């Protein structure tokens, strides 16, 4: 277990807090997103007696989580339940799942999020089908500075009606995540018309290979792109199809210098299921059932007579992978900032994370699945009273865990409700990955392993 604590300066940040309080104190704190982090923020606000409103773009609680509902998490319930949320659920007589069990995405929603959203302290203040199209300061565009910090936020919400609704807030917590904004398959990170034209045969994420997507992949040549846990899950699911008698072909395309970089910490990983994933895919590769292309940097995807081709550079030479039926892209996702154009933000240019977090989570430097404790102070934006929390705070970095987001919103809510000391005392209990590296070796190739970079 990796237990870390930080207690920052005890000097109260009273000036900014008082400004937030003066920003129409009767207005609610608006939370964007009714996923795990958004509902955790709502739970903390409720217990603190703070007025709040949750806006969810989807038609169900946990809308994005349900899109990968068939996938089992590698973190047990112990790490997936927020403390304030648990307090509200316990009041309602909730039958909590076993802490050591591994939920699927669907179970996370049905056994936790939906029950949390239904408690009387939260249910009246959650709105579904409420898509935020823009946020600004009342009567001020991004250019205006004078008295800006005292103006309410104005949130423009599309609810399917003819008119866009305007909702005012004294503070905003953006917990919209990054799901639904996948990275393209091209190594350059650019969306091309050729990729968009082949969307009928490209899936972004982890398909339900044992369920509704079974026939799509049975007996086919499937190319899996990516080197993270999502790609490994996809490969293992495809292998099970072969075991069931559907003799297809599996190609695995990665950008990493060597395949061993993917296998992870194995038995050293504190999350047994996460370590097991690497071990299982290692066996799959060694058996020859998966053709590995690494490092392969895709430059183009094209289609002809119902088959796809991927062209790029493989081990320094031009190469094409032909005869592909289906492509599954697991190259991560990126945050959506389009509705925040009129707000003043500090976002790192490379990671697209909160600027203060970039040096801690940059995958070019760190391979950790953990990060040192951080809270309101690090997540604070130039736009006073506005915060980005949860997976979106990590931008394109892939190492976010729910427990990190829960502590983020606890700290933010503590600050917004006047408990400066609690906001500055940030504690995280995260499982070690078994693989932790920092820095780059002298030849510019592989990170140098160290005991802990976090």
Short mmCIF file of C-alpha atoms in Angstrom, two decimals:
data_model
loop_
_atom_site.label_atom_id
_atom_site.label_comp_id
_atom_site.label_asym_id
_atom_site.label_seq_id
_atom_site.Cartn_x
_atom_site.Cartn_y
_atom_site.Cartn_z
CA UNK A 1 0.00 0.00 0.00
CA UNK A 2 1.30 3.42 -0.90
CA UNK A 3 0.06 5.82 1.80
CA UNK A 4 1.00 9.43 1.28
CA UNK A 5 0.08 12.61 3.07
CA UNK A 6 0.67 16.23 2.36
CA UNK A 7 -0.23 19.09 4.62
CA UNK A 8 0.55 22.32 2.89
CA UNK A 9 1.06 25.72 4.43
CA UNK A 10 -1.45 26.44 7.15
CA UNK A 11 -1.68 30.10 6.09
CA UNK A 12 -5.37 30.49 5.13
CA UNK A 13 -6.06 31.45 1.53
CA UNK A 14 -8.78 33.74 2.79
CA UNK A 15 -8.70 36.35 0.03
CA UNK A 16 -9.72 33.96 -2.74
CA UNK A 17 -12.20 32.14 -0.50
CA UNK A 18 -13.91 35.38 0.50
CA UNK A 19 -14.19 36.35 -3.14
CA UNK A 20 -15.90 33.05 -3.92
CA UNK A 21 -18.32 33.56 -1.02
CA UNK A 22 -19.14 37.07 -2.28
CA UNK A 23 -19.98 35.69 -5.73
CA UNK A 24 -23.75 35.57 -5.16
CA UNK A 25 -23.61 33.40 -2.00
CA UNK A 26 -27.15 32.06 -2.53
CA UNK A 27 -26.18 30.46 -5.85
CA UNK A 28 -25.29 26.74 -6.00
CA UNK A 29 -22.00 25.06 -6.69
CA UNK A 30 -22.59 23.36 -10.04
CA UNK A 31 -20.99 19.97 -10.69
CA UNK A 32 -20.60 18.81 -14.29
CA UNK A 33 -20.98 15.06 -14.74
CA UNK A 34 -22.88 12.39 -12.79
CA UNK A 35 -20.12 9.81 -12.86
CA UNK A 36 -18.08 8.57 -9.87
CA UNK A 37 -16.19 11.84 -9.30
CA UNK A 38 -19.12 14.17 -9.96
CA UNK A 39 -21.39 12.30 -7.56
CA UNK A 40 -18.62 12.17 -4.96
CA UNK A 41 -18.38 15.97 -5.19
CA UNK A 42 -22.14 16.18 -4.72
CA UNK A 43 -21.95 13.92 -1.66
CA UNK A 44 -19.29 16.11 -0.05
CA UNK A 45 -21.28 19.27 -0.84
CA UNK A 46 -24.41 17.74 0.66
CA UNK A 47 -22.70 16.70 3.89
CA UNK A 48 -21.22 20.20 4.18
CA UNK A 49 -24.69 21.75 3.86
CA UNK A 50 -23.76 23.50 0.61
CA UNK A 51 -26.31 24.22 -2.11
CA UNK A 52 -25.43 22.34 -5.32
CA UNK A 53 -26.69 21.13 -8.69
CA UNK A 54 -25.34 18.24 -10.81
CA UNK A 55 -25.67 18.45 -14.60
CA UNK A 56 -25.28 15.23 -16.61
CA UNK A 57 -25.28 15.26 -20.41
CA UNK A 58 -26.33 11.62 -20.70
CA UNK A 59 -29.74 10.11 -20.10
CA UNK A 60 -28.56 7.90 -17.23
CA UNK A 61 -26.39 8.12 -14.15
CA UNK A 62 -22.88 6.96 -15.05
CA UNK A 63 -23.61 7.36 -18.76
CA UNK A 64 -19.97 7.07 -19.84
CA UNK A 65 -19.18 4.20 -17.46
CA UNK A 66 -22.02 2.15 -18.94
CA UNK A 67 -20.35 2.36 -22.34
CA UNK A 68 -17.68 0.02 -20.95
CA UNK A 69 -20.04 -1.70 -18.55
CA UNK A 70 -18.93 -5.20 -19.61
CA UNK A 71 -15.32 -4.54 -18.52
CA UNK A 72 -14.16 -5.65 -15.08
CA UNK A 73 -12.08 -3.15 -13.12
CA UNK A 74 -8.72 -4.25 -11.74
CA UNK A 75 -9.28 -2.19 -8.59
CA UNK A 76 -11.58 -3.75 -5.94
CA UNK A 77 -14.54 -1.97 -4.35
CA UNK A 78 -12.20 -0.83 -1.57
CA UNK A 79 -10.78 1.83 -3.91
CA UNK A 80 -13.95 2.63 -5.83
CA UNK A 81 -16.21 4.09 -3.12
CA UNK A 82 -15.91 7.67 -1.91
CA UNK A 83 -16.08 8.18 1.88
CA UNK A 84 -18.76 10.89 1.81
CA UNK A 85 -20.79 8.84 -0.66
CA UNK A 86 -20.55 5.83 1.63
CA UNK A 87 -21.80 7.94 4.56
CA UNK A 88 -24.92 8.95 2.61
CA UNK A 89 -25.51 5.40 1.37
CA UNK A 90 -25.15 3.94 4.87
CA UNK A 91 -27.90 6.30 6.05
CA UNK A 92 -30.20 4.80 3.43
CA UNK A 93 -29.52 1.22 4.55
CA UNK A 94 -27.22 0.37 1.63
CA UNK A 95 -25.95 -3.18 1.40
CA UNK A 96 -22.33 -2.50 0.49
CA UNK A 97 -20.52 -4.95 -1.81
CA UNK A 98 -17.51 -6.88 -0.53
CA UNK A 99 -14.42 -4.67 -0.46
CA UNK A 100 -12.20 -7.25 -2.16
CA UNK A 101 -14.53 -7.95 -5.08
CA UNK A 102 -13.78 -6.58 -8.54
CA UNK A 103 -16.82 -4.86 -10.09
CA UNK A 104 -17.59 -4.47 -13.76
CA UNK A 105 -18.40 -1.03 -15.06
CA UNK A 106 -22.09 -1.94 -15.06
CA UNK A 107 -21.89 -3.10 -11.44
CA UNK A 108 -20.14 0.12 -10.49
CA UNK A 109 -23.13 2.02 -11.87
CA UNK A 110 -25.95 -0.26 -10.74
CA UNK A 111 -24.67 -1.21 -7.28
CA UNK A 112 -23.11 2.11 -6.35
CA UNK A 113 -23.70 5.19 -8.53
CA UNK A 114 -27.41 4.72 -9.17
CA UNK A 115 -28.04 3.98 -5.51
CA UNK A 116 -26.00 7.03 -4.51
CA UNK A 117 -27.90 9.26 -6.96
CA UNK A 118 -31.19 8.02 -5.49
CA UNK A 119 -30.52 9.04 -1.88
CA UNK A 120 -32.83 11.91 -0.82
CA UNK A 121 -29.88 14.21 -0.16
CA UNK A 122 -28.80 14.08 -3.84
CA UNK A 123 -31.68 12.96 -6.07
CA UNK A 124 -33.58 16.29 -6.27
CA UNK A 125 -30.43 18.11 -7.34
CA UNK A 126 -29.35 15.92 -10.28
CA UNK A 127 -30.45 16.74 -13.82
CA UNK A 128 -30.03 14.30 -16.71
CA UNK A 129 -30.01 15.17 -20.42
CA UNK A 130 -28.43 18.51 -19.51
CA UNK A 131 -25.53 19.13 -21.86
CA UNK A 132 -23.32 22.13 -21.10
CA UNK A 133 -22.46 24.05 -24.25
CA UNK A 134 -20.58 26.98 -22.69
CA UNK A 135 -19.50 28.57 -19.41
CA UNK A 136 -18.64 32.21 -18.86
CA UNK A 137 -18.71 34.94 -16.22
CA UNK A 138 -21.93 36.91 -15.98
CA UNK A 139 -21.90 39.86 -18.39
CA UNK A 140 -18.15 39.41 -18.99
CA UNK A 141 -16.28 37.68 -21.77
CA UNK A 142 -12.79 36.25 -21.37
CA UNK A 143 -11.10 39.57 -22.07
CA UNK A 144 -12.75 41.50 -19.22
CA UNK A 145 -10.79 41.65 -15.95
CA UNK A 146 -12.33 44.35 -13.76
CA UNK A 147 -14.34 42.86 -10.88
CA UNK A 148 -14.28 39.50 -12.68
CA UNK A 149 -13.78 37.41 -9.56
CA UNK A 150 -17.02 38.72 -8.03
CA UNK A 151 -19.21 37.77 -11.00
CA UNK A 152 -21.27 34.60 -11.02
CA UNK A 153 -20.56 31.85 -13.50
CA UNK A 154 -23.16 31.48 -16.24
CA UNK A 155 -23.62 27.94 -17.54
CA UNK A 156 -25.40 27.45 -20.85
CA UNK A 157 -27.31 24.17 -20.86
CA UNK A 158 -28.93 22.37 -23.79
CA UNK A 159 -31.83 20.17 -22.69
CA UNK A 160 -33.38 19.32 -26.03
CA UNK A 161 -35.70 22.31 -26.02
CA UNK A 162 -35.74 25.21 -28.44
CA UNK A 163 -33.98 27.55 -26.02
CA UNK A 164 -30.65 27.16 -24.26
CA UNK A 165 -31.07 27.52 -20.51
CA UNK A 166 -28.79 29.81 -18.47
CA UNK A 167 -27.87 28.65 -14.96
CA UNK A 168 -25.87 30.82 -12.58
CA UNK A 169 -23.37 29.37 -10.10
CA UNK A 170 -20.93 30.68 -7.52
CA UNK A 171 -18.45 27.87 -8.28
CA UNK A 172 -18.10 25.07 -10.83
CA UNK A 173 -16.47 21.62 -10.58
CA UNK A 174 -15.89 20.07 -14.01
CA UNK A 175 -15.89 16.28 -13.58
CA UNK A 176 -16.83 15.42 -17.18
CA UNK A 177 -13.86 13.10 -17.70
CA UNK A 178 -12.32 12.27 -21.08
CA UNK A 179 -14.42 9.33 -22.26
CA UNK A 180 -16.05 10.00 -25.62
CA UNK A 181 -12.97 11.91 -26.86
CA UNK A 182 -10.71 9.09 -28.14
CA UNK A 183 -7.28 9.66 -29.58
CA UNK A 184 -6.89 8.76 -33.26
CA UNK A 185 -4.92 5.71 -34.35
CA UNK A 186 -2.27 7.72 -36.22
CA UNK A 187 1.07 8.09 -34.47
CA UNK A 188 1.04 11.82 -35.23
CA UNK A 189 -2.09 12.20 -33.08
CA UNK A 190 -4.04 13.82 -35.92
CA UNK A 191 -7.53 12.93 -37.11
CA UNK A 192 -7.56 12.36 -40.88
CA UNK A 193 -10.32 11.96 -43.41
CA UNK A 194 -9.05 8.49 -44.27
CA UNK A 195 -9.51 7.36 -40.66
CA UNK A 196 -12.96 8.93 -40.43
CA UNK A 197 -14.00 7.27 -43.68
CA UNK A 198 -13.34 3.80 -42.20
CA UNK A 199 -15.37 4.30 -39.00
CA UNK A 200 -17.67 1.36 -39.80
CA UNK A 201 -14.73 -0.99 -39.18
CA UNK A 202 -12.95 0.88 -36.37
CA UNK A 203 -13.94 0.66 -32.70
CA UNK A 204 -12.56 3.04 -30.06
CA UNK A 205 -12.46 1.46 -26.60
CA UNK A 206 -13.08 -2.11 -25.45
CA UNK A 207 -15.81 -3.83 -27.50
CA UNK A 208 -18.20 -6.28 -25.86
CA UNK A 209 -16.60 -9.26 -27.57
CA UNK A 210 -18.37 -11.84 -25.40
CA UNK A 211 -21.72 -10.11 -25.84
CA UNK A 212 -23.31 -7.93 -28.47
CA UNK A 213 -20.09 -7.53 -30.52
CA UNK A 214 -19.25 -11.22 -30.70
CA UNK A 215 -20.20 -11.75 -34.35
CA UNK A 216 -18.34 -8.64 -35.42
CA UNK A 217 -15.00 -10.18 -34.41
CA UNK A 218 -15.56 -13.95 -34.57
CA UNK A 219 -13.23 -15.53 -37.14
CA UNK A 220 -11.91 -12.14 -38.29
CA UNK A 221 -8.50 -10.56 -38.55
CA UNK A 222 -8.57 -7.96 -35.79
CA UNK A 223 -5.83 -5.39 -35.26
CA UNK A 224 -5.54 -3.98 -31.73
CA UNK A 225 -3.72 -0.66 -31.39
CA UNK A 226 -2.38 0.45 -28.02
CA UNK A 227 -0.18 -0.66 -25.15
CA UNK A 228 -2.26 -0.07 -22.03
CA UNK A 229 -4.67 -2.12 -19.95
CA UNK A 230 -7.55 -1.52 -22.37
CA UNK A 231 -5.57 -3.07 -25.22
CA UNK A 232 -4.59 -6.03 -23.04
CA UNK A 233 -8.22 -6.64 -22.05
CA UNK A 234 -9.22 -6.53 -25.71
CA UNK A 235 -6.52 -9.01 -26.74
CA UNK A 236 -7.48 -11.45 -24.01
CA UNK A 237 -11.15 -11.26 -25.05
CA UNK A 238 -10.23 -11.94 -28.68
CA UNK A 239 -8.18 -14.94 -27.58
CA UNK A 240 -11.21 -16.39 -25.79
CA UNK A 241 -13.11 -16.20 -29.08
CA UNK A 242 -10.40 -18.34 -30.66
CA UNK A 243 -10.63 -20.80 -27.77
CA UNK A 244 -14.34 -21.12 -28.53
CA UNK A 245 -13.54 -22.30 -32.06
CA UNK A 246 -13.67 -18.99 -33.94
CA UNK A 247 -10.32 -19.14 -35.68
CA UNK A 248 -9.37 -15.58 -36.45
CA UNK A 249 -6.13 -13.63 -36.53
CA UNK A 250 -4.87 -11.10 -34.01
CA UNK A 251 -2.34 -8.36 -34.72
CA UNK A 252 -1.10 -6.14 -31.90
CA UNK A 253 0.32 -2.76 -32.84
CA UNK A 254 2.29 -0.71 -30.31
CA UNK A 255 4.58 2.31 -30.31
CA UNK A 256 6.68 1.13 -27.38
CA UNK A 257 10.33 0.23 -28.04
CA UNK A 258 9.82 -3.36 -26.91
CA UNK A 259 6.94 -5.58 -25.89
CA UNK A 260 8.34 -6.20 -22.39
CA UNK A 261 7.47 -2.58 -21.51
CA UNK A 262 3.78 -3.55 -21.52
CA UNK A 263 3.78 -6.44 -19.10
CA UNK A 264 3.83 -4.32 -15.95
CA UNK A 265 4.80 -5.23 -12.41
CA UNK A 266 3.30 -8.72 -12.33
CA UNK A 267 3.41 -10.18 -8.84
CA UNK A 268 4.86 -6.90 -7.52
CA UNK A 269 1.65 -5.04 -8.38
CA UNK A 270 -0.46 -4.39 -5.27
CA UNK A 271 -3.59 -4.82 -7.39
CA UNK A 272 -3.54 -8.53 -8.16
CA UNK A 273 -5.90 -8.29 -11.14
CA UNK A 274 -3.81 -5.54 -12.74
CA UNK A 275 -0.62 -7.54 -12.37
CA UNK A 276 -2.37 -10.63 -13.72
CA UNK A 277 -3.35 -8.84 -16.93
CA UNK A 278 0.29 -8.38 -17.90
CA UNK A 279 1.14 -11.99 -17.07
CA UNK A 280 -1.74 -13.33 -19.14
CA UNK A 281 -0.98 -11.28 -22.22
CA UNK A 282 2.69 -12.24 -21.85
CA UNK A 283 1.68 -15.90 -22.15
CA UNK A 284 -0.55 -15.08 -25.12
CA UNK A 285 2.29 -13.42 -26.99
CA UNK A 286 4.75 -16.19 -26.15
CA UNK A 287 2.29 -18.76 -27.52
CA UNK A 288 2.45 -17.12 -30.95
CA UNK A 289 -1.29 -16.51 -31.13
CA UNK A 290 -0.74 -12.77 -31.36
CA UNK A 291 1.46 -11.16 -33.99
CA UNK A 292 3.22 -8.21 -32.38
CA UNK A 293 4.33 -5.13 -34.32
CA UNK A 294 6.44 -2.88 -32.13
CA UNK A 295 7.52 -0.22 -32.45
CA UNK A 296 5.05 0.44 -35.27
CA UNK A 297 4.06 4.03 -35.97
CA UNK A 298 0.92 4.25 -38.06
CA UNK A 299 0.85 6.89 -40.79
CA UNK A 300 -2.26 5.91 -42.74
CA UNK A 301 -5.30 3.64 -42.70
CA UNK A 302 -6.99 2.73 -45.96
CA UNK A 303 -9.66 0.36 -47.21
CA UNK A 304 -10.13 -1.70 -50.35
CA UNK A 305 -12.68 -4.41 -51.16
CA UNK A 306 -13.83 -4.69 -47.57
CA UNK A 307 -10.34 -5.03 -46.10
CA UNK A 308 -8.27 -2.47 -44.21
CA UNK A 309 -4.56 -1.72 -44.40
CA UNK A 310 -2.33 0.08 -41.93
CA UNK A 311 0.77 1.72 -43.35
CA UNK A 312 3.60 3.17 -41.32
CA UNK A 313 7.08 2.67 -39.98
CA UNK A 314 7.97 -0.63 -38.34
CA UNK A 315 11.37 -0.95 -36.73
CA UNK A 316 12.64 1.95 -38.81
CA UNK A 317 11.36 0.72 -42.18
CA UNK A 318 8.20 1.37 -44.19
CA UNK A 319 5.68 -1.44 -43.73
CA UNK A 320 2.01 -2.25 -44.35
CA UNK A 321 -0.23 -4.63 -42.42
CA UNK A 322 -2.79 -5.95 -44.89
CA UNK A 323 -6.04 -7.89 -44.85
CA UNK A 324 -7.48 -6.47 -41.65
CA UNK A 325 -11.22 -6.91 -41.05
CA UNK A 326 -11.62 -4.84 -37.89
CA UNK A 327 -9.47 -2.33 -36.02
CA UNK A 328 -9.80 -1.74 -32.27
CA UNK A 329 -8.16 1.47 -31.07
CA UNK A 330 -7.00 1.67 -27.45
CA UNK A 331 -4.78 4.73 -27.65
CA UNK A 332 -6.38 6.63 -24.79
CA UNK A 333 -8.51 9.75 -24.81
CA UNK A 334 -8.20 13.50 -24.48
CA UNK A 335 -10.15 16.20 -22.61
CA UNK A 336 -12.79 18.39 -24.20
CA UNK A 337 -12.29 22.11 -23.58
CA UNK A 338 -14.60 23.51 -26.26
CA UNK A 339 -17.24 24.69 -23.76
CA UNK A 340 -14.60 26.39 -21.57
CA UNK A 341 -13.36 28.85 -24.19
CA UNK A 342 -14.52 31.91 -22.23
CA UNK A 343 -12.76 30.90 -19.02
CA UNK A 344 -9.19 31.62 -18.01
CA UNK A 345 -7.39 28.32 -17.46
CA UNK A 346 -3.90 27.00 -16.85
CA UNK A 347 -3.60 23.83 -18.91
CA UNK A 348 -0.29 22.14 -19.73
CA UNK A 349 0.49 22.30 -23.43
CA UNK A 350 1.76 18.72 -23.66
CA UNK A 351 -0.34 16.59 -21.30
CA UNK A 352 -3.46 18.83 -21.50
CA UNK A 353 -3.71 18.25 -17.76
CA UNK A 354 -4.00 20.83 -15.01
CA UNK A 355 -0.73 22.72 -15.27
CA UNK A 356 0.35 22.04 -11.68
CA UNK A 357 -0.07 18.27 -12.18
CA UNK A 358 1.83 17.94 -15.45
CA UNK A 359 5.27 17.32 -13.97
CA UNK A 360 3.81 14.62 -11.68
CA UNK A 361 1.96 12.58 -14.28
CA UNK A 362 3.74 13.14 -17.60
CA UNK A 363 4.01 9.61 -19.09
CA UNK A 364 7.24 10.62 -20.81
CA UNK A 365 8.79 10.80 -17.34
CA UNK A 366 6.70 8.65 -14.98
CA UNK A 367 5.35 5.13 -15.33
CA UNK A 368 3.62 5.22 -11.93
CA UNK A 369 -0.02 4.46 -11.43
CA UNK A 370 0.10 6.73 -8.41
CA UNK A 371 0.87 10.40 -7.91
CA UNK A 372 1.74 12.38 -4.81
CA UNK A 373 -1.25 13.77 -2.88
CA UNK A 374 -2.76 16.91 -4.38
CA UNK A 375 -5.94 18.85 -3.87
CA UNK A 376 -7.59 22.25 -4.17
CA UNK A 377 -4.36 24.24 -4.19
CA UNK A 378 -2.92 22.35 -7.19
CA UNK A 379 -6.26 22.22 -9.01
CA UNK A 380 -6.99 25.91 -8.55
CA UNK A 381 -7.46 27.87 -11.78
CA UNK A 382 -6.93 31.57 -12.60
CA UNK A 383 -10.73 31.64 -12.91
CA UNK A 384 -11.50 31.74 -9.20
CA UNK A 385 -14.11 29.21 -8.16
CA UNK A 386 -13.63 26.98 -11.21
CA UNK A 387 -12.03 23.53 -10.88
CA UNK A 388 -11.32 20.59 -13.16
CA UNK A 389 -11.30 17.32 -11.22
CA UNK A 390 -11.22 13.61 -11.93
CA UNK A 391 -9.84 12.04 -15.08
CA UNK A 392 -10.05 15.32 -16.98
CA UNK A 393 -7.56 16.88 -14.55
CA UNK A 394 -4.98 14.37 -15.86
CA UNK A 395 -5.60 15.41 -19.49
CA UNK A 396 -4.11 12.79 -21.81
CA UNK A 397 -2.12 11.02 -19.08
CA UNK A 398 -3.46 7.47 -18.55
CA UNK A 399 -2.71 6.79 -14.88
CA UNK A 400 -5.75 8.25 -13.10
CA UNK A 401 -7.47 6.21 -10.37
CA UNK A 402 -10.87 6.85 -8.78
CA UNK A 403 -9.39 7.23 -5.31
CA UNK A 404 -7.33 10.16 -6.58
CA UNK A 405 -10.43 11.93 -7.86
CA UNK A 406 -12.33 11.34 -4.64
CA UNK A 407 -9.61 13.06 -2.65
CA UNK A 408 -9.48 15.91 -5.17
CA UNK A 409 -13.16 16.77 -4.73
CA UNK A 410 -13.02 16.32 -0.96
CA UNK A 411 -10.27 18.94 -0.83
CA UNK A 412 -12.08 21.28 -3.24
CA UNK A 413 -15.36 21.12 -1.31
CA UNK A 414 -13.55 21.64 2.00
CA UNK A 415 -12.07 24.82 0.61
CA UNK A 416 -15.30 26.09 -0.92
CA UNK A 417 -17.12 25.57 2.37
CA UNK A 418 -14.50 27.41 4.41
CA UNK A 419 -12.49 24.55 5.94
CA UNK A 420 -9.06 25.66 4.75
CA UNK A 421 -7.14 23.28 7.01
CA UNK A 422 -9.04 20.25 5.72
CA UNK A 423 -8.52 21.35 2.13
CA UNK A 424 -4.75 21.52 2.65
CA UNK A 425 -4.43 18.17 4.40
CA UNK A 426 -4.57 15.74 1.50
CA UNK A 427 -4.14 12.02 2.05
CA UNK A 428 -4.07 9.23 -0.50
CA UNK A 429 -3.91 5.48 -0.05
CA UNK A 430 -3.08 4.01 -3.43
CA UNK A 431 -1.81 0.57 -4.43
CA UNK A 432 1.74 0.33 -5.77
CA UNK A 433 2.01 -0.70 -9.42
CA UNK A 434 5.16 -2.76 -9.10
CA UNK A 435 6.62 -0.69 -11.92
CA UNK A 436 7.71 2.85 -11.18
CA UNK A 437 10.22 4.83 -13.18
CA UNK A 438 11.34 8.38 -13.53
CA UNK A 439 13.65 10.21 -15.85
CA UNK A 440 15.18 9.18 -19.15
CA UNK A 441 18.36 7.22 -19.59
CA UNK A 442 21.40 8.78 -21.16
CA UNK A 443 20.68 7.28 -24.58
CA UNK A 444 17.19 8.76 -24.57
CA UNK A 445 15.51 5.37 -24.69
CA UNK A 446 14.16 3.77 -21.55
CA UNK A 447 13.23 5.36 -18.21
CA UNK A 448 15.51 4.47 -15.35
CA UNK A 449 13.86 2.25 -12.77
CA UNK A 450 13.78 3.50 -9.21
CA UNK A 451 12.02 2.38 -6.06
CA UNK A 452 9.30 5.00 -6.24
CA UNK A 453 8.88 8.13 -8.32
CA UNK A 454 5.79 9.25 -6.45
#
